[in-house]
JSON list of C-alpha atoms in Angstrom, two decimals:
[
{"chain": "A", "resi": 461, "resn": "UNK", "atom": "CA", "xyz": [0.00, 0.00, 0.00]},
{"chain": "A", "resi": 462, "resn": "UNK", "atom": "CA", "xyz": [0.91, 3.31, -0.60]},
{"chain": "A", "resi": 463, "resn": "UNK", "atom": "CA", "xyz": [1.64, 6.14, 2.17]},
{"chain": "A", "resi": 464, "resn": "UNK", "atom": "CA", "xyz": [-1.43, 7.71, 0.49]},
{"chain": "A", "resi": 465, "resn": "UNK", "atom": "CA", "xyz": [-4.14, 5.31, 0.88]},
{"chain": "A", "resi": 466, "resn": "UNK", "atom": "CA", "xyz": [-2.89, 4.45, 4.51]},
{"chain": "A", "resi": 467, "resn": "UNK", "atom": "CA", "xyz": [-3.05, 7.86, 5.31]},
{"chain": "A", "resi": 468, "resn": "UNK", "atom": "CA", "xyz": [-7.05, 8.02, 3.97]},
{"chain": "A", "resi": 469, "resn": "UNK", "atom": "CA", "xyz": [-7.39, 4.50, 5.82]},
{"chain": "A", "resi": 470, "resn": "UNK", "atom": "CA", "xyz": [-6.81, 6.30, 9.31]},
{"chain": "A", "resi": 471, "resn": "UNK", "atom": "CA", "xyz": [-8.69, 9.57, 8.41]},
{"chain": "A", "resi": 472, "resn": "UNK", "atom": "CA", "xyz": [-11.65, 7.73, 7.31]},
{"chain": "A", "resi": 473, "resn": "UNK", "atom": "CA", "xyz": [-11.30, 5.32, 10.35]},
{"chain": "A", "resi": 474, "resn": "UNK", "atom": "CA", "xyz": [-11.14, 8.15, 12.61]},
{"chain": "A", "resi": 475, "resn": "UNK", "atom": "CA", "xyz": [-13.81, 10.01, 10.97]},
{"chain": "A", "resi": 476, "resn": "UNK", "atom": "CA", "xyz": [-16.17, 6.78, 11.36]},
{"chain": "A", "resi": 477, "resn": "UNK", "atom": "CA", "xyz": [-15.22, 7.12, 15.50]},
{"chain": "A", "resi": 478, "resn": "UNK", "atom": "CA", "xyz": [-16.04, 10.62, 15.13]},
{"chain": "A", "resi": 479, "resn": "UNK", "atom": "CA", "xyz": [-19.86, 10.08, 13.44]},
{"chain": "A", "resi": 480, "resn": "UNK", "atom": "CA", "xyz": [-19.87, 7.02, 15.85]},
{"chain": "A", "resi": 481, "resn": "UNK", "atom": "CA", "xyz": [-20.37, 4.13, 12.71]},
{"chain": "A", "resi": 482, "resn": "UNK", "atom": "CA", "xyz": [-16.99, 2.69, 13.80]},
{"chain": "A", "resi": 483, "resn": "UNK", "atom": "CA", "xyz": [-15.43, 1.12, 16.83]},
{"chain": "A", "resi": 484, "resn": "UNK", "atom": "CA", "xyz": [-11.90, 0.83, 17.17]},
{"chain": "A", "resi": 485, "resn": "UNK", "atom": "CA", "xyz": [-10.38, -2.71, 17.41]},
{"chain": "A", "resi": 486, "resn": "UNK", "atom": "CA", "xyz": [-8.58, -1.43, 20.95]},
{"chain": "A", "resi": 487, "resn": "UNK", "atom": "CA", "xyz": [-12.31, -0.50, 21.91]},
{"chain": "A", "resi": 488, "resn": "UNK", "atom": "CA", "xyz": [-14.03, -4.42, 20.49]},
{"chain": "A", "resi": 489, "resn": "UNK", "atom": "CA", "xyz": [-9.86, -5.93, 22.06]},
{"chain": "A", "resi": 490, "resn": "UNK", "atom": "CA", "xyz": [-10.78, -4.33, 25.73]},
{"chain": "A", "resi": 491, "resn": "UNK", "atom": "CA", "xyz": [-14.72, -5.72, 25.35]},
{"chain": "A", "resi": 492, "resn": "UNK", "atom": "CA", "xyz": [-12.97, -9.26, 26.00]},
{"chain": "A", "resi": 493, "resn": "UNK", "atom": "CA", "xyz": [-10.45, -9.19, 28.20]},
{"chain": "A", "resi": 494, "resn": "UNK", "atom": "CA", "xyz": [-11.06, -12.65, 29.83]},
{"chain": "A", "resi": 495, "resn": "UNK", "atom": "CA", "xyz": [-10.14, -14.27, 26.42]},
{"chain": "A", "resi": 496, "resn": "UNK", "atom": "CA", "xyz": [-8.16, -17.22, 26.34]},
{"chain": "A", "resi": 497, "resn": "UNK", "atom": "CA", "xyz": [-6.37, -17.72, 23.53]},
{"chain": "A", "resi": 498, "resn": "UNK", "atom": "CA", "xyz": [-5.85, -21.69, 23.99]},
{"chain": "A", "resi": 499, "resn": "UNK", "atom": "CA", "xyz": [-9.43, -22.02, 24.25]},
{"chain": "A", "resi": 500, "resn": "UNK", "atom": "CA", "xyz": [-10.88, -19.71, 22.12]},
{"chain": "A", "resi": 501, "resn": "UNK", "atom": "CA", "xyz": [-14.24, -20.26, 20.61]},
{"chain": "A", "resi": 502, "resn": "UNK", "atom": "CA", "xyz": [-15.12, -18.59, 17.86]},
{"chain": "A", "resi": 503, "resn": "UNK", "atom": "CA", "xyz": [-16.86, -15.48, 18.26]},
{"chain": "A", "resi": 504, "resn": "UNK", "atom": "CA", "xyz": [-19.85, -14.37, 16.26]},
{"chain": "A", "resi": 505, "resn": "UNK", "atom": "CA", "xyz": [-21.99, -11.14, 15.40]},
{"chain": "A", "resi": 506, "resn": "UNK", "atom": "CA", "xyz": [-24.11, -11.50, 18.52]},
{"chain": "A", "resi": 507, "resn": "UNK", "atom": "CA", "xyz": [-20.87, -12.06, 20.55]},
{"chain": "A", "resi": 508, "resn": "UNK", "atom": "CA", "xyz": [-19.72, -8.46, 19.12]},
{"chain": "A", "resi": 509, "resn": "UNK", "atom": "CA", "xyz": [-23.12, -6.30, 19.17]},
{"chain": "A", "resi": 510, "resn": "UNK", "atom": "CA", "xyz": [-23.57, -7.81, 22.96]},
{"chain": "A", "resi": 511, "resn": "UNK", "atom": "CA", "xyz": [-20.03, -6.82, 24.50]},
{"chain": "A", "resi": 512, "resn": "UNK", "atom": "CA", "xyz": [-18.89, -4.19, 21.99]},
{"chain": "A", "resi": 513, "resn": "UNK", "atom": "CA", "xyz": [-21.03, -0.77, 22.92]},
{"chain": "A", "resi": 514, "resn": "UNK", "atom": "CA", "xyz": [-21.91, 1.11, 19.60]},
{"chain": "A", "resi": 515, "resn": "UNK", "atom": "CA", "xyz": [-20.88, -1.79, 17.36]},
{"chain": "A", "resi": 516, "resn": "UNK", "atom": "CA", "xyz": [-22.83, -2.08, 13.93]},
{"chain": "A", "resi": 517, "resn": "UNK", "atom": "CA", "xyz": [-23.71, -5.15, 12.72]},
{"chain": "A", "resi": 518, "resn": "UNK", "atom": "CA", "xyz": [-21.79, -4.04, 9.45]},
{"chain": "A", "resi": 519, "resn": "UNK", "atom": "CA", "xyz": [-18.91, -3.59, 11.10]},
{"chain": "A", "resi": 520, "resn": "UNK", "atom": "CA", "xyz": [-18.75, -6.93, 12.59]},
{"chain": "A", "resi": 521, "resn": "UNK", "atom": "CA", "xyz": [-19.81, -8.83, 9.72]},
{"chain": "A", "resi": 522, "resn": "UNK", "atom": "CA", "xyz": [-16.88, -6.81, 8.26]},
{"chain": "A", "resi": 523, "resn": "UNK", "atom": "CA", "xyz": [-13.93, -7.84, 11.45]},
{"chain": "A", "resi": 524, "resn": "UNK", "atom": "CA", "xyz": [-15.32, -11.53, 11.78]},
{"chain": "A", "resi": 525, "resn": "UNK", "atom": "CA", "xyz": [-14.83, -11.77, 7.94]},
{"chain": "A", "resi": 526, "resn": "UNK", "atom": "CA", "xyz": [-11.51, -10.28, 7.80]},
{"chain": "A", "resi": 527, "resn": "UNK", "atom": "CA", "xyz": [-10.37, -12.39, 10.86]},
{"chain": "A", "resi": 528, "resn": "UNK", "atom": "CA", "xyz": [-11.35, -15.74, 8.58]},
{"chain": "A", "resi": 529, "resn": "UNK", "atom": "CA", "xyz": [-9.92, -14.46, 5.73]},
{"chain": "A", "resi": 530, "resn": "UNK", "atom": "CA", "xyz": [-6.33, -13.99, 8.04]},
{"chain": "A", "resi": 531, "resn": "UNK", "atom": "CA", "xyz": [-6.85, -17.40, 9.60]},
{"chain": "A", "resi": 532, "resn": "UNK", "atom": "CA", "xyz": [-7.12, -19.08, 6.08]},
{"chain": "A", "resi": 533, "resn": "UNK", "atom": "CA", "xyz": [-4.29, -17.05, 5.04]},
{"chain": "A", "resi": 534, "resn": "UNK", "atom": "CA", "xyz": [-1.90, -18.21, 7.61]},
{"chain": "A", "resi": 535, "resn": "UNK", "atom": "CA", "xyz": [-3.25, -21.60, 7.34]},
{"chain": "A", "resi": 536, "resn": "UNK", "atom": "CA", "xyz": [-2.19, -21.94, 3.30]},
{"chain": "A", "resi": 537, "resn": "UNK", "atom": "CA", "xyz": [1.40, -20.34, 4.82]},
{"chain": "A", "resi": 538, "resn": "UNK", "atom": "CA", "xyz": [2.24, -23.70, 6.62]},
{"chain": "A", "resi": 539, "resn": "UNK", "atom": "CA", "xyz": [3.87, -25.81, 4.50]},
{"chain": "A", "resi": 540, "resn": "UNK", "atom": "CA", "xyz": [5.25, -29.38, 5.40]},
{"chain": "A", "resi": 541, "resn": "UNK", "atom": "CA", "xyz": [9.18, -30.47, 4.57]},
{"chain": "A", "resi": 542, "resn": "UNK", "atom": "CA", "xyz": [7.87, -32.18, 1.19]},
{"chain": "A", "resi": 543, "resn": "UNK", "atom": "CA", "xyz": [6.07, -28.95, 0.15]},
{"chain": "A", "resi": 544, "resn": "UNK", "atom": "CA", "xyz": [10.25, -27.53, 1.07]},
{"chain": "A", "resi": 545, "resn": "UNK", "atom": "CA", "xyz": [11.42, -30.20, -0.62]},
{"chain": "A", "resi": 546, "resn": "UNK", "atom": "CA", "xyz": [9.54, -29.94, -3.57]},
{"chain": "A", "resi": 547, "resn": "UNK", "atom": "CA", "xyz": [10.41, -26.30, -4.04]},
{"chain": "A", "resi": 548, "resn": "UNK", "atom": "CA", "xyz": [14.07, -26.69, -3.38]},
{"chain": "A", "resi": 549, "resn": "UNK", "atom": "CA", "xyz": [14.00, -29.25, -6.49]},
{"chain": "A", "resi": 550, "resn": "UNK", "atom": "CA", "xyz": [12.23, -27.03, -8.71]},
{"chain": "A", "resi": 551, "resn": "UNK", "atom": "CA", "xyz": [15.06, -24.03, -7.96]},
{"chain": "A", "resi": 552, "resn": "UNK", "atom": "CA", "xyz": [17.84, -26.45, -8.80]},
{"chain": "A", "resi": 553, "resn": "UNK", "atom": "CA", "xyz": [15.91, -27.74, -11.76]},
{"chain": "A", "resi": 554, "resn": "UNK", "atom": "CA", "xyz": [15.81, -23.88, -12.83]},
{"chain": "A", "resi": 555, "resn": "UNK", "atom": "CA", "xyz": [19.25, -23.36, -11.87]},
{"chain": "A", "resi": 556, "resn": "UNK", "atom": "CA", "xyz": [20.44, -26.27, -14.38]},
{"chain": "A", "resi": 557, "resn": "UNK", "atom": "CA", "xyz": [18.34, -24.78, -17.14]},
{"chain": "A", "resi": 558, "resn": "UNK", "atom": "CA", "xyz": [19.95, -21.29, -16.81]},
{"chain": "A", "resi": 559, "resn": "UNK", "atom": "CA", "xyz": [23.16, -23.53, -16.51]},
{"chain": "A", "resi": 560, "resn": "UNK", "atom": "CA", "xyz": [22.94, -25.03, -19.80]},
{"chain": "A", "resi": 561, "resn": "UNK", "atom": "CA", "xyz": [22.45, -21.44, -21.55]},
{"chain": "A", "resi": 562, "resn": "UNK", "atom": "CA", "xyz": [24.91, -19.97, -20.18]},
{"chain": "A", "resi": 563, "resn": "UNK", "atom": "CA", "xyz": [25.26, -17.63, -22.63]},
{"chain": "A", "resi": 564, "resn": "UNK", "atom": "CA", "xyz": [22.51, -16.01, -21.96]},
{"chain": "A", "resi": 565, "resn": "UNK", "atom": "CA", "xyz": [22.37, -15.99, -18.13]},
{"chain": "A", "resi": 566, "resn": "UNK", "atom": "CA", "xyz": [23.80, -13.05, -15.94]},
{"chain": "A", "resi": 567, "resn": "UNK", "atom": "CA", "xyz": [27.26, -13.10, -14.99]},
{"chain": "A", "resi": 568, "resn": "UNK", "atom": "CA", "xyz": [26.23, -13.75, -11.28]},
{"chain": "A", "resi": 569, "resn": "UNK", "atom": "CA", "xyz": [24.90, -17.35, -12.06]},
{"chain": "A", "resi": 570, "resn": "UNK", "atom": "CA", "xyz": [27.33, -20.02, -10.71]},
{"chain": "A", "resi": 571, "resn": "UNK", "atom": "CA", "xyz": [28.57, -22.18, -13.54]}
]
């Protein structure tokens, strides 16, 4: 992201506090401080309009989605030693393939 568009991200987060259509996360974090993260269950839209004061259901449909789309990010992320494996084959594959046209590689591949 840009410096630009992060800079319009916090106005027009601050300016949804202001009209009061936003909460901030440190306002929904401080709604549930007896969470334990071993044990978490999953919280819902209910959960957040309950315990988070001034919360709109928008706005929670909008964090609980987010948080998914994190968790299923992080979840693709972990990779196994044959996913490694695999990889590492198909760079040294590539690497012989630049090696064999030499000619045309840069001077900073290995012969």
């Amino acid at each position: 992201e840009t410096l630009w568009s992060q800079g319009y991200e916090i106005y027009r987060r601050w300016q949804g506090r202001v009209k009061r259509t936003r909460v901030s996360l440190n306002a929904i974090l401080q709604a549930f401080p007896e969470m334990d993260h071993d044990s978490l269950r999953p919280i819902t839209v209910p959960d957040l309009e309950t315990k988070v004061q001034g919360i709109r259901t928008q706005q929670a449909l909008r964090l609980l989605g987010q948080c998914y789309d994190d968790k299923q990010e992080k979840t693709e992320e972990e990779a196994d030693i044959e996913d490694v494996e695999d990889k590492c084959k198909s760079i040294d594959n590539w690497w012989k393939k630049v090696a064999q046209h030499r000619s045309f590689a840069p001077k900073w591949v290995p012969k």
